[in-house]
mmCIF file of C-alpha atoms in Angstrom:
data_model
loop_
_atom_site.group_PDB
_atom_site.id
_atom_site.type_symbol
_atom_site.label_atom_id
_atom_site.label_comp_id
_atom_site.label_asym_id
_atom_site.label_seq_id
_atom_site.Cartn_x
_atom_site.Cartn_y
_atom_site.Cartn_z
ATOM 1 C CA UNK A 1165 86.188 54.513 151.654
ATOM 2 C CA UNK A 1166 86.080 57.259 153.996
ATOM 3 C CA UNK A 1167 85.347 56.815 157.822
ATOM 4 C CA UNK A 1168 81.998 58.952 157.118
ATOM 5 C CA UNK A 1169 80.903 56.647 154.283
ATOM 6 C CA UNK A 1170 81.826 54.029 156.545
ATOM 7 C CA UNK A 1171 79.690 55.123 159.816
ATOM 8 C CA UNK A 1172 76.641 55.927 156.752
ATOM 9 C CA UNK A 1173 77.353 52.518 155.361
ATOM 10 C CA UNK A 1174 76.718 50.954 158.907
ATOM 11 C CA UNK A 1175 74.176 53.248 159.483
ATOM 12 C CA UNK A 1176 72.237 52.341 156.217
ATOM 13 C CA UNK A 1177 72.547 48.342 157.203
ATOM 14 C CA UNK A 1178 71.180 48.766 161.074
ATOM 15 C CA UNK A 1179 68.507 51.038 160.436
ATOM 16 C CA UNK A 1180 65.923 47.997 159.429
ATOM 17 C CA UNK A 1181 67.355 45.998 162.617
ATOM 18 C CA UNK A 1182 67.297 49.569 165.219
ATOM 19 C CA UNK A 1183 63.513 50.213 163.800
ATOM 20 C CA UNK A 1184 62.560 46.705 164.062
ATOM 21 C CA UNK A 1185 64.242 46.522 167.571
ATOM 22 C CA UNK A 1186 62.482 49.989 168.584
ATOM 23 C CA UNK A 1187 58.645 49.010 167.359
ATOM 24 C CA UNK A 1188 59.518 45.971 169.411
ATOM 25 C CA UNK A 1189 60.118 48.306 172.573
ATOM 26 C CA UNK A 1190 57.171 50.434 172.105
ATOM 27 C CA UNK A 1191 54.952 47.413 171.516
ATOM 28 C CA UNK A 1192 56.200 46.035 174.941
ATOM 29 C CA UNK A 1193 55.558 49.713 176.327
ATOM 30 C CA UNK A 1194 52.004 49.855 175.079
ATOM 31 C CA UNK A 1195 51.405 46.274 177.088
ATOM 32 C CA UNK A 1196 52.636 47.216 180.244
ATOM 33 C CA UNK A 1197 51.463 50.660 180.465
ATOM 34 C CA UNK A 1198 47.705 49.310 179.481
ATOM 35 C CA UNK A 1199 48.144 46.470 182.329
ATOM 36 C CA UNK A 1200 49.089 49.491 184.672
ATOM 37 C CA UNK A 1201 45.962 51.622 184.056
ATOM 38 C CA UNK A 1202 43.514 48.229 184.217
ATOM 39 C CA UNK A 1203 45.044 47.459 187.806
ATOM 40 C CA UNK A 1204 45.353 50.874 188.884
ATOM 41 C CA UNK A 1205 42.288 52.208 191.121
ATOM 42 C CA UNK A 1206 40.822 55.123 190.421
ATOM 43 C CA UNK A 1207 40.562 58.017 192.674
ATOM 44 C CA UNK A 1208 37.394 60.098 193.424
ATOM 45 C CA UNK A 1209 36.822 63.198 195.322
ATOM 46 C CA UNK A 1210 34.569 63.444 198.527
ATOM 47 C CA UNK A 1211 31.583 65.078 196.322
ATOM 48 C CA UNK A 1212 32.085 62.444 193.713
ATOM 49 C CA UNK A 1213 32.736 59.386 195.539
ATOM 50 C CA UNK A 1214 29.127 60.842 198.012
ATOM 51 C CA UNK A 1215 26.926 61.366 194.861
ATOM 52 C CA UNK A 1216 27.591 57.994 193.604
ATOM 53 C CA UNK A 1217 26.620 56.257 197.032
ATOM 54 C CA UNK A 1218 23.914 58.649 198.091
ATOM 55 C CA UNK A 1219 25.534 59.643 201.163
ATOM 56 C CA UNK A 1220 25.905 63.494 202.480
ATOM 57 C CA UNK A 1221 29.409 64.625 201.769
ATOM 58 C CA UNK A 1222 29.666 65.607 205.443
ATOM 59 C CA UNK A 1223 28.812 61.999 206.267
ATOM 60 C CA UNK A 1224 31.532 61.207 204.153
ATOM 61 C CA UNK A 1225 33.786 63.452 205.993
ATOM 62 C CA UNK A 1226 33.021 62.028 209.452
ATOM 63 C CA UNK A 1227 33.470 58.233 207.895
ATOM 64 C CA UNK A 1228 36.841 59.619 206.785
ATOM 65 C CA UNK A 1229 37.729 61.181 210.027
ATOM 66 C CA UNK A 1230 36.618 58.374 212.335
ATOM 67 C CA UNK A 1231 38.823 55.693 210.295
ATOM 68 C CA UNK A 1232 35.808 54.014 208.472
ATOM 69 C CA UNK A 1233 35.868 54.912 205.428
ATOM 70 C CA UNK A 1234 40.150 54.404 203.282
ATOM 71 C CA UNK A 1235 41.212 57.568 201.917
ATOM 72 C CA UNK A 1236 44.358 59.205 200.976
ATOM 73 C CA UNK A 1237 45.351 63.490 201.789
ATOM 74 C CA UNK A 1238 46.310 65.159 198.563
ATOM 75 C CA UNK A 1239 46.796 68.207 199.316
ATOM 76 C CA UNK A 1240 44.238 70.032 201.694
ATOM 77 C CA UNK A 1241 41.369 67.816 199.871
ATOM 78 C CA UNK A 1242 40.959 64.059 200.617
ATOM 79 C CA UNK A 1243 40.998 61.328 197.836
ATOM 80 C CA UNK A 1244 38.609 58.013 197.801
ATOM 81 C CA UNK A 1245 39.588 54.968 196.147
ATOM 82 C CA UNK A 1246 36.252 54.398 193.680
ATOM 83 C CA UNK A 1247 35.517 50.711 195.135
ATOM 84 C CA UNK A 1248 36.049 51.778 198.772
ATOM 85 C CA UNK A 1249 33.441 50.423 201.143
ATOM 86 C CA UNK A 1250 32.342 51.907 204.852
ATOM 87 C CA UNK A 1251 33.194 49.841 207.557
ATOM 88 C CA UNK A 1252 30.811 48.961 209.921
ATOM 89 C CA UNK A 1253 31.012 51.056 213.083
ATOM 90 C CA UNK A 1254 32.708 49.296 216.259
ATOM 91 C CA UNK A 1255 30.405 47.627 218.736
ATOM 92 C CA UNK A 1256 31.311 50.593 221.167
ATOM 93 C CA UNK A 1257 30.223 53.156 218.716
ATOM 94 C CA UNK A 1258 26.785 52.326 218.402
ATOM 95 C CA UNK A 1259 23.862 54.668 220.031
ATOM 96 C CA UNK A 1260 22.918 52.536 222.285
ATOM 97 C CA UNK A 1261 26.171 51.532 223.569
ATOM 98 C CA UNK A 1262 26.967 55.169 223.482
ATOM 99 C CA UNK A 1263 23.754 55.894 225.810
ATOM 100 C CA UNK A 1264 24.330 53.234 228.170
ATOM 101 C CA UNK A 1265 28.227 54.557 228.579
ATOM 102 C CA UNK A 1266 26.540 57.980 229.270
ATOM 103 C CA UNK A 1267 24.692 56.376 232.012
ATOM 104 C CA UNK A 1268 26.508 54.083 233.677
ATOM 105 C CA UNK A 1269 29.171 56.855 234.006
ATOM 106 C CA UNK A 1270 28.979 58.768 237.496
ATOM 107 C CA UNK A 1271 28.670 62.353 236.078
ATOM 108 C CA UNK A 1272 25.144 63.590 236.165
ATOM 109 C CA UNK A 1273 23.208 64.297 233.438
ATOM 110 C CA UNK A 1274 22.277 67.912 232.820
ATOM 111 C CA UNK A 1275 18.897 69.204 231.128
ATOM 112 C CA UNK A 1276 18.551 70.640 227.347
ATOM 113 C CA UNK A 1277 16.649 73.715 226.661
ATOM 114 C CA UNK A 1278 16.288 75.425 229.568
ATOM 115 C CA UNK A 1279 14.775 72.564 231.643
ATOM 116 C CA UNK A 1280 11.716 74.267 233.406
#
């Protein structure tokens, strides 16, 4: 027997075992890579993630700006995790808060419009 009858002898008797072996590894692919995509979020953009919770997409912006609302910078366009919630603003940034920090502070208060 020749060593190349020998190597397609061996060949011939580990070729049930190797395929057996591989549809074992790509079954075991299959399950983790399904398990992956389940527990992976997925990603909207501003105008999508917006539309889908009625909110302006400049509202969005300023949620995303003021550290309110999670999102990730790909690129020059921002990225919003699809179960993302707004937080709710901090006690100091509420209107009135806001209004009685405007007046308690010791500059004065100039008119709108022209004051006549």
């Amino acid at each position: 027997m020749t060593p190349a009858d020998l190597a397609a002898a061996i060949a011939a008797a580990l070729a049930p075992v190797l395929e057996a072996h591989r549809a074992a590894v790509r079954e075991e692919l299959r399950a983790v890579l399904s398990e992956a995509r389940q527990a992976a979020p997925s990603w909207q953009t501003v105008r999508q993630w917006s539309a889908e919770h009625g909110i302006a997409t400049c509202t969005t912006l300023a949620r995303i700006h003021d550290g309110r609302l999670p999102a990730e910078r790909v690129g020059r366009h921002w990225r919003i995790r699809s179960d993302a919630t707004v937080a709710p603003p901090a006690p100091a940034d509420r209107p009135a808060d806001r209004v009685a920090r405007l007046l308690a502070s010791s500059r004065p208060l100039r008119a709108v419009g022209g004051g006549r």
